Short mmCIF file of N, CA and C in Angstrom, two decimals:
data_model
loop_
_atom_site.label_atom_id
_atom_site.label_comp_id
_atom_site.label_asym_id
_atom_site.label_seq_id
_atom_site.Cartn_x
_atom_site.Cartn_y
_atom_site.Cartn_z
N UNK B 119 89.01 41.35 103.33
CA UNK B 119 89.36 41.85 104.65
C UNK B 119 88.15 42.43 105.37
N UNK B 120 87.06 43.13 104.64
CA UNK B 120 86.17 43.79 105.14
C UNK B 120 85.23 42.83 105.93
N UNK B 121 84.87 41.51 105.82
CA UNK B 121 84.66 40.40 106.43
C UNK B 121 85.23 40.05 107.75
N UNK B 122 86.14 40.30 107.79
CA UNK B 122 86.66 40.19 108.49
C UNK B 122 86.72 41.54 110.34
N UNK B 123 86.20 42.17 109.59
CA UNK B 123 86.08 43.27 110.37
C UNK B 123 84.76 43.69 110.75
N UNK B 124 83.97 42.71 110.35
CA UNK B 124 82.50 42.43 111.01
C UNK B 124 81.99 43.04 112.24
N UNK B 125 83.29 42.86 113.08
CA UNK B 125 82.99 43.15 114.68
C UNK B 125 83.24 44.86 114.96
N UNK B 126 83.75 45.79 114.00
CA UNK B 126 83.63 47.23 113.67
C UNK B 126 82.41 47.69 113.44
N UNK B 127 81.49 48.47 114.39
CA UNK B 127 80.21 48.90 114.33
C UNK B 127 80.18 50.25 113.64
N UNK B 128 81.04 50.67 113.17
CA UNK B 128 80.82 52.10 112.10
C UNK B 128 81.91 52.07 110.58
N UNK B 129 81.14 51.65 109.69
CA UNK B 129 81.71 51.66 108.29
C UNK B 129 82.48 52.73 108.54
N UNK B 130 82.72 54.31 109.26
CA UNK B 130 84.33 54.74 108.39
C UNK B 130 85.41 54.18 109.58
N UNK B 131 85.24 53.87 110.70
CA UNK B 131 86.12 52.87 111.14
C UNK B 131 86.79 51.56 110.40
N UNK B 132 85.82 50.79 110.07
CA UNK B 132 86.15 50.10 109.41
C UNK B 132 87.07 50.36 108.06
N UNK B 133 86.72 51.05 107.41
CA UNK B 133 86.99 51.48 106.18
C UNK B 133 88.69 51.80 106.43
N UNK B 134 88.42 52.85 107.50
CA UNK B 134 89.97 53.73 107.66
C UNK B 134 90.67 52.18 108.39
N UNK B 135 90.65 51.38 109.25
CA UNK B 135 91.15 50.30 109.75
C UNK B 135 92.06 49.50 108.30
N UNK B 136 90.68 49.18 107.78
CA UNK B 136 90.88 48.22 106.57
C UNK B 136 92.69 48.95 105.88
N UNK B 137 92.16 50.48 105.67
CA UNK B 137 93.23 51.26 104.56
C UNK B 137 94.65 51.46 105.79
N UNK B 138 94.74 51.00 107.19
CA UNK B 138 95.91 51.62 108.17
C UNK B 138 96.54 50.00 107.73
N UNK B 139 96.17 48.89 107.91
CA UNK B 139 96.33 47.55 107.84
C UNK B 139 96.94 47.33 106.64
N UNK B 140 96.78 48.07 105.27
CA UNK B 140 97.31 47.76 103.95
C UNK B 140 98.48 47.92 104.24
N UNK B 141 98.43 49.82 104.93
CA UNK B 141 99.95 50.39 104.90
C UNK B 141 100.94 49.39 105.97
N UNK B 142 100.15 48.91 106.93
CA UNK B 142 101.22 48.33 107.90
C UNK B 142 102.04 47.31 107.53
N UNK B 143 100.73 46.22 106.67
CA UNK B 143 101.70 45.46 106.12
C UNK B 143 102.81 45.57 104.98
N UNK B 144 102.89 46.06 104.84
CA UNK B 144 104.06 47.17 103.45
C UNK B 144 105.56 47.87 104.60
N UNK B 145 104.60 47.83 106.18
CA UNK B 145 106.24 47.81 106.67
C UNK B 145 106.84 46.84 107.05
N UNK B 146 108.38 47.33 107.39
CA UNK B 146 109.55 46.48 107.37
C UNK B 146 109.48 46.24 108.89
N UNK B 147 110.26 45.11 109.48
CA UNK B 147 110.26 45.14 110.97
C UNK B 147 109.18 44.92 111.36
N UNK B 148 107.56 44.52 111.05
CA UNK B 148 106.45 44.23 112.01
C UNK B 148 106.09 43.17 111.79
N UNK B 149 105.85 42.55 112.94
CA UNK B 149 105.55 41.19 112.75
C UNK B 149 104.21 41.04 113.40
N UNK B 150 102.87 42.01 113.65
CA UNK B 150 101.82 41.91 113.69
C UNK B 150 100.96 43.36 114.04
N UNK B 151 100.04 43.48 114.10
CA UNK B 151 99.26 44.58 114.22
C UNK B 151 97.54 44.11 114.99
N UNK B 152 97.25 44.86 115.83
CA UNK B 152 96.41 44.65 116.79
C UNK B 152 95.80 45.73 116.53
N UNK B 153 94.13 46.12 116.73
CA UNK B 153 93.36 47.24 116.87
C UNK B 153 92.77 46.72 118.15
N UNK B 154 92.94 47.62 119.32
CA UNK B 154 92.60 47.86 120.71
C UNK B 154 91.69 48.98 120.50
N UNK B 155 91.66 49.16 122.26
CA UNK B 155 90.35 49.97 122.60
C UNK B 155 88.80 50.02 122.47
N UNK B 156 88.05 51.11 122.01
CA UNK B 156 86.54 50.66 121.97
C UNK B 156 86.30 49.83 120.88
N UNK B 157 86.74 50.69 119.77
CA UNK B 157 86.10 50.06 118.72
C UNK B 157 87.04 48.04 118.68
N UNK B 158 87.86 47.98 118.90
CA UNK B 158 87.70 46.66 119.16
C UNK B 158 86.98 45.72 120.48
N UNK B 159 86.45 46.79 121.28
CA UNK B 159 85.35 46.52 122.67
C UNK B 159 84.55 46.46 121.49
N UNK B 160 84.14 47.15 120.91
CA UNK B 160 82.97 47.11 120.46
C UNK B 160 81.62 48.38 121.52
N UNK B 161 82.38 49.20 121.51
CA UNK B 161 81.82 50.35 122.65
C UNK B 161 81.90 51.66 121.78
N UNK B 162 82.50 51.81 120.16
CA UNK B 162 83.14 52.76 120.21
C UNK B 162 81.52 53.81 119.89
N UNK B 163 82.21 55.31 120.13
CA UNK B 163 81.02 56.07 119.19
C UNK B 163 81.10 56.64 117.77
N UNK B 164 80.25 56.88 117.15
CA UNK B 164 81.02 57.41 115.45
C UNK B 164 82.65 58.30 115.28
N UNK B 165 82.56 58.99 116.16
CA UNK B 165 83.86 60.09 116.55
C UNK B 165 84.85 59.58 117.63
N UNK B 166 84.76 58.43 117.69
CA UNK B 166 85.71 57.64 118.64
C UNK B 166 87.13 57.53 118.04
N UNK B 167 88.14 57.73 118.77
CA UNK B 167 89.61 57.35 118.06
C UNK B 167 89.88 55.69 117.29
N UNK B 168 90.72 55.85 116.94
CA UNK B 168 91.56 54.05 116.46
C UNK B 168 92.69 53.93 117.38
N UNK B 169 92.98 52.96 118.17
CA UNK B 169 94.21 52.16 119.00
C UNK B 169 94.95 51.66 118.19
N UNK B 170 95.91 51.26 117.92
CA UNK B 170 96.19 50.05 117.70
C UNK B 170 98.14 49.60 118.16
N UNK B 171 98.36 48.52 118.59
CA UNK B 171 98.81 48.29 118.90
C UNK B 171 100.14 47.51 117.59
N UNK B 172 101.17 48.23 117.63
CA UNK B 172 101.98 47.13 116.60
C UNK B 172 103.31 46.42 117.64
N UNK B 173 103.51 45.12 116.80
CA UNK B 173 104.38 43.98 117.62
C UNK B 173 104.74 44.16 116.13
N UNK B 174 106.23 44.65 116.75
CA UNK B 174 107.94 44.68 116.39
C UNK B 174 108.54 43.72 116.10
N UNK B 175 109.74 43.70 115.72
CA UNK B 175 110.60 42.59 115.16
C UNK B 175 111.69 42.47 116.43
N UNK B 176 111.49 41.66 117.03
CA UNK B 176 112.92 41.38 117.89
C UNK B 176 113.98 42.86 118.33
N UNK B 177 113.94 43.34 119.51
CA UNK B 177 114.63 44.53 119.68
C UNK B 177 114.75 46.21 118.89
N UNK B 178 113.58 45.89 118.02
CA UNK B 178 112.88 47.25 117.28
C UNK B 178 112.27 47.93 118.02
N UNK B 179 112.54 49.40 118.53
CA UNK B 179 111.63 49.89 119.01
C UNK B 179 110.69 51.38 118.58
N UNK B 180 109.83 51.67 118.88
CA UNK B 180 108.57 52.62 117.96
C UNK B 180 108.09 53.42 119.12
N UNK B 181 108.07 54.72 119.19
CA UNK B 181 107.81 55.63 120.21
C UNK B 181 105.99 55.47 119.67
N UNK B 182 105.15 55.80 120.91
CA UNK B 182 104.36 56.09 120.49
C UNK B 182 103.77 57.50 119.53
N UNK B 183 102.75 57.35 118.75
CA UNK B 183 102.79 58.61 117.33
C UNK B 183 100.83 58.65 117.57
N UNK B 184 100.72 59.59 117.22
CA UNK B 184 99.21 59.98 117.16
C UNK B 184 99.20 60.52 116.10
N UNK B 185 97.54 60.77 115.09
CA UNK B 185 97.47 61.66 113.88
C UNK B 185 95.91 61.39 113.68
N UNK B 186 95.76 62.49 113.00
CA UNK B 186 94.46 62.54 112.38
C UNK B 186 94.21 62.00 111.00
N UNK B 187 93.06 60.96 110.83
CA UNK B 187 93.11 60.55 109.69
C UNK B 187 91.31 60.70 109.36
N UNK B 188 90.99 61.58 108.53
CA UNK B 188 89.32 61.32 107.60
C UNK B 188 88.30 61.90 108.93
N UNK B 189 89.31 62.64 109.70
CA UNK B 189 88.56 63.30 111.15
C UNK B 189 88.28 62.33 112.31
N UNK B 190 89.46 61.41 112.29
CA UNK B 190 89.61 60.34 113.26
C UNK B 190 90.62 60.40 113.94
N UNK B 191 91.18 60.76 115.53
CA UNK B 191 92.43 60.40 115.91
C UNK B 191 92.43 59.03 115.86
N UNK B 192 94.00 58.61 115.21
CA UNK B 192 94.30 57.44 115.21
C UNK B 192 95.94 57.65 116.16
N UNK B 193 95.84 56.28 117.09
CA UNK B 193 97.11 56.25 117.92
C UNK B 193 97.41 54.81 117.91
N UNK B 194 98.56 54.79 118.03
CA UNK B 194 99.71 53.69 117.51
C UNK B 194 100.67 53.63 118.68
N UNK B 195 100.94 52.39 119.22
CA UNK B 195 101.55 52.56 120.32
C UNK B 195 102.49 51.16 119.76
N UNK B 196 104.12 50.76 119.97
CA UNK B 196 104.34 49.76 119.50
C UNK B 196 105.98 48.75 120.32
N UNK B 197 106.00 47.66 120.39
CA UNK B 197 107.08 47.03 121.05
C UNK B 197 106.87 45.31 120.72
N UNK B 198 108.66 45.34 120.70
CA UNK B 198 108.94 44.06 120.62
C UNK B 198 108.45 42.59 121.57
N UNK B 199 108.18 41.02 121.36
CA UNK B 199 107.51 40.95 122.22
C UNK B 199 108.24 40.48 123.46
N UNK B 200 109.29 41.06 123.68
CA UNK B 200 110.21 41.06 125.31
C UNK B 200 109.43 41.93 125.91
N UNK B 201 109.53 43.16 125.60
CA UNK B 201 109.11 44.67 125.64
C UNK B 201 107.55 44.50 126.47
N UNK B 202 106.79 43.63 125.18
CA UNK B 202 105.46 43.49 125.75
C UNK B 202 105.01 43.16 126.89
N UNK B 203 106.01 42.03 127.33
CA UNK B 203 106.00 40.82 128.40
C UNK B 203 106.66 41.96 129.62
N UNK B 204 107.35 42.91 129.43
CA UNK B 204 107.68 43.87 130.76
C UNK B 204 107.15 44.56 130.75
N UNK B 205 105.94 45.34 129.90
CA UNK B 205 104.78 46.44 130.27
C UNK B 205 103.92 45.32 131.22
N UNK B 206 103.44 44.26 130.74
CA UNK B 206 102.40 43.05 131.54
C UNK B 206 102.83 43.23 133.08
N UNK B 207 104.06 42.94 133.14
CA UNK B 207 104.73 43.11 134.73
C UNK B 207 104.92 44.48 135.32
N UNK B 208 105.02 45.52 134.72
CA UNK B 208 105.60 47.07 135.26
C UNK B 208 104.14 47.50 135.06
N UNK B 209 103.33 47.89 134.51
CA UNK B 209 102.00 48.17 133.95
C UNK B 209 100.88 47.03 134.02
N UNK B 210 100.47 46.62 134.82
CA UNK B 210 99.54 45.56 134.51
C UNK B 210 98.18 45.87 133.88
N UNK B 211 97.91 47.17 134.34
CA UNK B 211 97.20 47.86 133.35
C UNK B 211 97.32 47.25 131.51
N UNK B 212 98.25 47.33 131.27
CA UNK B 212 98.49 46.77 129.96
C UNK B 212 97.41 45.66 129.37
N UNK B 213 97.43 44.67 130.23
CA UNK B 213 97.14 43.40 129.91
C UNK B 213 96.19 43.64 129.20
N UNK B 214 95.03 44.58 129.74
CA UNK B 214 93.52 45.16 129.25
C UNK B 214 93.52 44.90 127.42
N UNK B 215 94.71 45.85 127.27
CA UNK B 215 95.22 45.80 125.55
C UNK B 215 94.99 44.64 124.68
N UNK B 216 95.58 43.54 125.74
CA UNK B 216 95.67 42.34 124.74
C UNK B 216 94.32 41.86 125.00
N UNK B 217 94.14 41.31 126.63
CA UNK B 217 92.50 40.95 126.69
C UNK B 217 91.53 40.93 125.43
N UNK B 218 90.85 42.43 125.17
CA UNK B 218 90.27 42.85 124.43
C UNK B 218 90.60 43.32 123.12
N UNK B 219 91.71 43.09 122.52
CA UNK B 219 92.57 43.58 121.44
C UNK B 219 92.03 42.50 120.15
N UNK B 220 92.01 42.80 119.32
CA UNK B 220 91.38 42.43 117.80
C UNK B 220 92.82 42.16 117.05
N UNK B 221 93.08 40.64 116.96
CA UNK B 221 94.48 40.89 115.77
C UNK B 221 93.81 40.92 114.62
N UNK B 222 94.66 41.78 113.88
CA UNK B 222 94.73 42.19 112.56
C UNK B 222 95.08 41.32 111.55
N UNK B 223 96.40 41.22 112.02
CA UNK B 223 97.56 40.42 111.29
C UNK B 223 98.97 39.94 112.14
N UNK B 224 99.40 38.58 111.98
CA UNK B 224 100.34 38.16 113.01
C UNK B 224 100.92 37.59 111.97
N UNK B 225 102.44 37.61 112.11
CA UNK B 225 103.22 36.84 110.41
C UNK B 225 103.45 35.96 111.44
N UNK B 226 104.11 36.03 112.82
CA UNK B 226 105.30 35.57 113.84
C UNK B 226 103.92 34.64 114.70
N UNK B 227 102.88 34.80 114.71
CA UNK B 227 102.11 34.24 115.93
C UNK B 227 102.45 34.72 117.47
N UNK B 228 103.25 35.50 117.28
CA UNK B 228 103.49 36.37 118.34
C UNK B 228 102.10 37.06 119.25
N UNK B 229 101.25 37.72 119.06
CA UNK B 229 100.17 38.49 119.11
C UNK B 229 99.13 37.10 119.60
N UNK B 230 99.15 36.07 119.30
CA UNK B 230 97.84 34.74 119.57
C UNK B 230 99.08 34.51 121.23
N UNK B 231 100.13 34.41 120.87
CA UNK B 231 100.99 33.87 122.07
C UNK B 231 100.68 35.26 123.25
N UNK B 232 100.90 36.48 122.77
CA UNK B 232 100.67 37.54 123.90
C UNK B 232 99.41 37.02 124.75
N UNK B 233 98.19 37.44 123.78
CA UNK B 233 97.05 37.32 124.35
C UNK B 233 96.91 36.30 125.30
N UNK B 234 97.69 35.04 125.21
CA UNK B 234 97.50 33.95 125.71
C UNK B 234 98.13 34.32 127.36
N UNK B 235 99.31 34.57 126.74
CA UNK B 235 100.08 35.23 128.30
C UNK B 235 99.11 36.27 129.01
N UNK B 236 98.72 37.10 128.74
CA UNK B 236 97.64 38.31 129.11
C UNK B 236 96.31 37.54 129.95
N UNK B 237 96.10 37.01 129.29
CA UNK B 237 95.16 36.07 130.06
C UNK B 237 95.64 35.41 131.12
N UNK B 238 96.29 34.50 130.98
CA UNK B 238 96.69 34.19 132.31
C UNK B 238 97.37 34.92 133.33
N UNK B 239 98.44 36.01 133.18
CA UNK B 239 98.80 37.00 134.14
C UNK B 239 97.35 37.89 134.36
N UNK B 240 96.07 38.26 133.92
CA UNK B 240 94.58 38.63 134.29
C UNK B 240 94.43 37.65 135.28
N UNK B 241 94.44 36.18 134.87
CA UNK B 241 93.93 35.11 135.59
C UNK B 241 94.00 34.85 137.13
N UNK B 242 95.67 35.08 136.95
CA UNK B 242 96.32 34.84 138.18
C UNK B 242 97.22 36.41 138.85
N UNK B 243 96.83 37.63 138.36
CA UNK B 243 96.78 38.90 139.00
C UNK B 243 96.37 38.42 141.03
N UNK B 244 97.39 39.10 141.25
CA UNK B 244 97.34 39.19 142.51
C UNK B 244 98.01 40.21 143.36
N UNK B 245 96.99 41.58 143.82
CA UNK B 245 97.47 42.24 144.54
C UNK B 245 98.23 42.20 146.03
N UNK B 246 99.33 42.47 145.98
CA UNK B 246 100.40 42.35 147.30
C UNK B 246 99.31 42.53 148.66
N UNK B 247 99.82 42.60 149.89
CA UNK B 247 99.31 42.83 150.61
C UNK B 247 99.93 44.36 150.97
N UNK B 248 101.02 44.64 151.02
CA UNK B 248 101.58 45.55 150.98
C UNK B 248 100.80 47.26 150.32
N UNK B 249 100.50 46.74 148.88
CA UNK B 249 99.55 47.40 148.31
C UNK B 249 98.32 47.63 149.04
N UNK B 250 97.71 46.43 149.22
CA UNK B 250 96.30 46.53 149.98
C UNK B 250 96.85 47.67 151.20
N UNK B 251 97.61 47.24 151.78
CA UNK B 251 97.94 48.30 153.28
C UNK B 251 97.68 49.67 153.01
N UNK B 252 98.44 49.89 151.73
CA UNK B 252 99.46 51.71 151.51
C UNK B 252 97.24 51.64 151.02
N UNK B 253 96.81 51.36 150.73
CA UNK B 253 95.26 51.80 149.68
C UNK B 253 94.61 51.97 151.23
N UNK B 254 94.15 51.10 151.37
CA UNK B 254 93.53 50.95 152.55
C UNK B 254 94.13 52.12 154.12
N UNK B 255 95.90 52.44 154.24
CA UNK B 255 95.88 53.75 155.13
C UNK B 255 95.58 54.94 154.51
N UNK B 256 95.64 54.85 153.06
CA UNK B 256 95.54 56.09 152.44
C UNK B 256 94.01 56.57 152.30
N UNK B 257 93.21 55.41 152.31
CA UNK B 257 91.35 56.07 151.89
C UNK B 257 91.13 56.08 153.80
N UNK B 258 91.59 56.25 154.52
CA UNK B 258 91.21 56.09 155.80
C UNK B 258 91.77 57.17 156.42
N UNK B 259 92.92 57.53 156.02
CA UNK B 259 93.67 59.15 156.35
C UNK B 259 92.49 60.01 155.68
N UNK B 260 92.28 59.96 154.30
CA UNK B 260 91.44 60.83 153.46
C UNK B 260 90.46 60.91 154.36
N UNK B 261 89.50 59.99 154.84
CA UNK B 261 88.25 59.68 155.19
C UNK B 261 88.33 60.65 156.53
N UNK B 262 89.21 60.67 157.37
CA UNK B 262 89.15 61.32 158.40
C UNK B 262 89.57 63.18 158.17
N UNK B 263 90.23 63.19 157.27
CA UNK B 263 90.62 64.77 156.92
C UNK B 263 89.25 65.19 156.37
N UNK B 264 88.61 64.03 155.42
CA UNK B 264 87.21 65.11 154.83
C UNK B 264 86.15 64.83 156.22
N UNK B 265 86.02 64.34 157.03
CA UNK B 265 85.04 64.55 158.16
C UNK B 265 85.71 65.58 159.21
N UNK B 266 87.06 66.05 159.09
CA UNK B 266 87.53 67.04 159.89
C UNK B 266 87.27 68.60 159.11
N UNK B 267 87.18 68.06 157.85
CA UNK B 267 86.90 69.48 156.68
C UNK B 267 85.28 69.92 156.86
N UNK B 268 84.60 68.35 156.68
CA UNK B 268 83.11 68.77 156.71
C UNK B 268 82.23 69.79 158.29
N UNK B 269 83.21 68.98 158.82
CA UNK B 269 82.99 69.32 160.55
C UNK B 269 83.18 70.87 160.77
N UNK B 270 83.92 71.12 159.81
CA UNK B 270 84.61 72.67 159.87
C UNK B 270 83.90 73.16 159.11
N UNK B 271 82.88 72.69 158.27
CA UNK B 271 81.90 73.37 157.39
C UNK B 271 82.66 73.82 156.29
N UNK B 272 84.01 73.14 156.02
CA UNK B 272 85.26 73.54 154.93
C UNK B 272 84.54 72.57 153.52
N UNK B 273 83.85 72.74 152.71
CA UNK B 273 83.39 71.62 151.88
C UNK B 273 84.42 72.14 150.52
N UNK B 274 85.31 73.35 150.27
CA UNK B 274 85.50 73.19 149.04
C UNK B 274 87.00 72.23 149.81
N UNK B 275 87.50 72.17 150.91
CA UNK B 275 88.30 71.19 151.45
C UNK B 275 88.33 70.13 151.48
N UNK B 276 86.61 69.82 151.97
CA UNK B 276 86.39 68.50 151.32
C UNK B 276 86.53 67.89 150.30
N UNK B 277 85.64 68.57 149.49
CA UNK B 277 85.83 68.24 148.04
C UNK B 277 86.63 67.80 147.37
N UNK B 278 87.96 68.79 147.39
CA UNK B 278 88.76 68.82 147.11
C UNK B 278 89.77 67.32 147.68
N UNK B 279 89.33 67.16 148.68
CA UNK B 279 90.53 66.00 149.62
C UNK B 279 89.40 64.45 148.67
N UNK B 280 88.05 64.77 148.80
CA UNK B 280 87.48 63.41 148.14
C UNK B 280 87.78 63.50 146.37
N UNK B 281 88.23 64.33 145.64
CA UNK B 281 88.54 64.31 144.04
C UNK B 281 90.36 63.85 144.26
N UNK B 282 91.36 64.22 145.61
CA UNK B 282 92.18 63.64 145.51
C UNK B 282 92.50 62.15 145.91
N UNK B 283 91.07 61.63 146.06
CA UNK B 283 91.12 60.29 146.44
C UNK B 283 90.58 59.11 146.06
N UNK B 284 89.65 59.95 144.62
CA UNK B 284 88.98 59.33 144.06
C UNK B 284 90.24 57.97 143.37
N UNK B 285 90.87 58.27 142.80
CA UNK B 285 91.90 57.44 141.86
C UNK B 285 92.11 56.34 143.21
N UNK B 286 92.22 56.30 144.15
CA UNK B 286 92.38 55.41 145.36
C UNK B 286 91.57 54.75 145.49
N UNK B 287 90.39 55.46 145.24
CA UNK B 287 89.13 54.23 146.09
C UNK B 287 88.68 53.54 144.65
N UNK B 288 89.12 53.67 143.26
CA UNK B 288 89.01 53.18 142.36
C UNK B 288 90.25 51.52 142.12
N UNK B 289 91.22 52.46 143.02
CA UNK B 289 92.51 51.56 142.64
C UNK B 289 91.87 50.08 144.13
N UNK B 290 91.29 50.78 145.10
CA UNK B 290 90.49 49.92 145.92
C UNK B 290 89.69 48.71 145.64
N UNK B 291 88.53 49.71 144.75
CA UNK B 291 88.24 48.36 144.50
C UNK B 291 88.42 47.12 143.44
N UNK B 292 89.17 47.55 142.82
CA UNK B 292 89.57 46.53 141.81
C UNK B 292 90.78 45.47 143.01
N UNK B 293 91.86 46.53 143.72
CA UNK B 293 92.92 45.67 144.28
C UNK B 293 91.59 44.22 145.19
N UNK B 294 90.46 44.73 145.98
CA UNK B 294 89.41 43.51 146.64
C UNK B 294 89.32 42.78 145.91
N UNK B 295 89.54 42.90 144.55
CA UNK B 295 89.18 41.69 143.42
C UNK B 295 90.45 41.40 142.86
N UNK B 296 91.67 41.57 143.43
CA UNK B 296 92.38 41.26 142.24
C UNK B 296 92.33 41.08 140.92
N UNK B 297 92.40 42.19 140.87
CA UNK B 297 92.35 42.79 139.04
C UNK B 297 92.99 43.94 139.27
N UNK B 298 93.71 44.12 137.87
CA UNK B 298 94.83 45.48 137.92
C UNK B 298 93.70 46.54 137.74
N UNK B 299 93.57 47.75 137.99
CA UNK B 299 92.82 48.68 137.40
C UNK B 299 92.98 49.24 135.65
N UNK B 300 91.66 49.02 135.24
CA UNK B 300 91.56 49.21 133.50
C UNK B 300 91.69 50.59 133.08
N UNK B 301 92.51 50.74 132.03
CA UNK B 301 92.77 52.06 131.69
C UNK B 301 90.93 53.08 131.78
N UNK B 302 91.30 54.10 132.23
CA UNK B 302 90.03 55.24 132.31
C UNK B 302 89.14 54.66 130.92
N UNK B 303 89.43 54.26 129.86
CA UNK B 303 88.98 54.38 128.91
C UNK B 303 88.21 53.37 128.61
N UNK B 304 88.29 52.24 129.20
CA UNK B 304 87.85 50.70 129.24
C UNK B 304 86.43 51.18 130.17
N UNK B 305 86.37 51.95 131.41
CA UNK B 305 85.54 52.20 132.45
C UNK B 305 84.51 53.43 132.05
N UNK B 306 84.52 53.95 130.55
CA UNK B 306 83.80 54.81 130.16
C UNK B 306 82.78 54.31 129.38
#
């Protein structure tokens, strides 16, 4: 297995990965396991968390669970793959997961079929126009309240009105490109 995990740039990642993967497969109800985030970017730092993503058995469902393991948060997030296919549509954010996601282990081929879907809903992502509107009146209202703040020599007003708008002009420019915006964590 450790071969396999080649693409893990810090042996106790790897190590602790290798030993989460034994236990998973020993459960009942999963029909694959995914490690997301950096360390499957390949971004992570020594003290970086573990993602990982588990695919369920047909109408099983798994709240997400966090824990510390060997001085590592490890987080586990998990759903059937109906489940999956309506985060892709309600969350497009999601997709990021599979994009860049490392399978582990797939019994069902479920997890090669996600990714496949993920890709093409990335592919063919297309922000509404509607959206574009509400982004575009909203950084233009902002834009004029912080030149009415600055004008007033009000800068913690400003400030304050450009940190509530930051998440906008982020969600901006990704909507110019059609692309969903990537979780904070992908952009670090």
């Amino acid at each position: 297995m450790i071969e396999k995990l080649a693409f893990i740039t810090y042996e106790q990642h790897k190590k602790l990965v290798q030993t989460i993967v034994a236990e998973v497969l020993s459960m009942e109800k999963v029909n694959g396991f995914m490690l997301i985030g950096s360390v499957a970017r390949g971004d992570a730092y020594p003290e970086s968390d573990l993602d990982f993503y588990i695919l369920l058995e047909d109408g099983q469902k798994k709240k997400f669970h966090s824990e510390m393991r060997e001085d590592i948060l490890v987080e586990y997030k998990g759903a059937d793959f109906n489940q999956i296919q309506v985060n892709f549509k309600n969350n497009p954010m999601e997709l990021y997961s599979f994009l860049e996601g490392k399978i582990l282990f797939d019994k069902s081929g479920e997890l090669k079929k996600l990714k496949e879907i993920a890709t093409y809903e990335f592919e063919n992502y297309r922000v509404s126009s509607d959206k574009m509107k509400g982004i575009s009146h909203w950084l233009h209202s902002s834009l004029i309240k912080i030149q009415s703040a600055l004008k007033a020599n009000d800068e913690l007003k400003a400030s304050y009105l450009v940190h509530t708008s930051t998440w906008t002009s982020l969600e901006g420019i990704w909507a110019i490109n059609n692309k969903p915006v990537p979780p904070a964590r992908d952009l670090l």
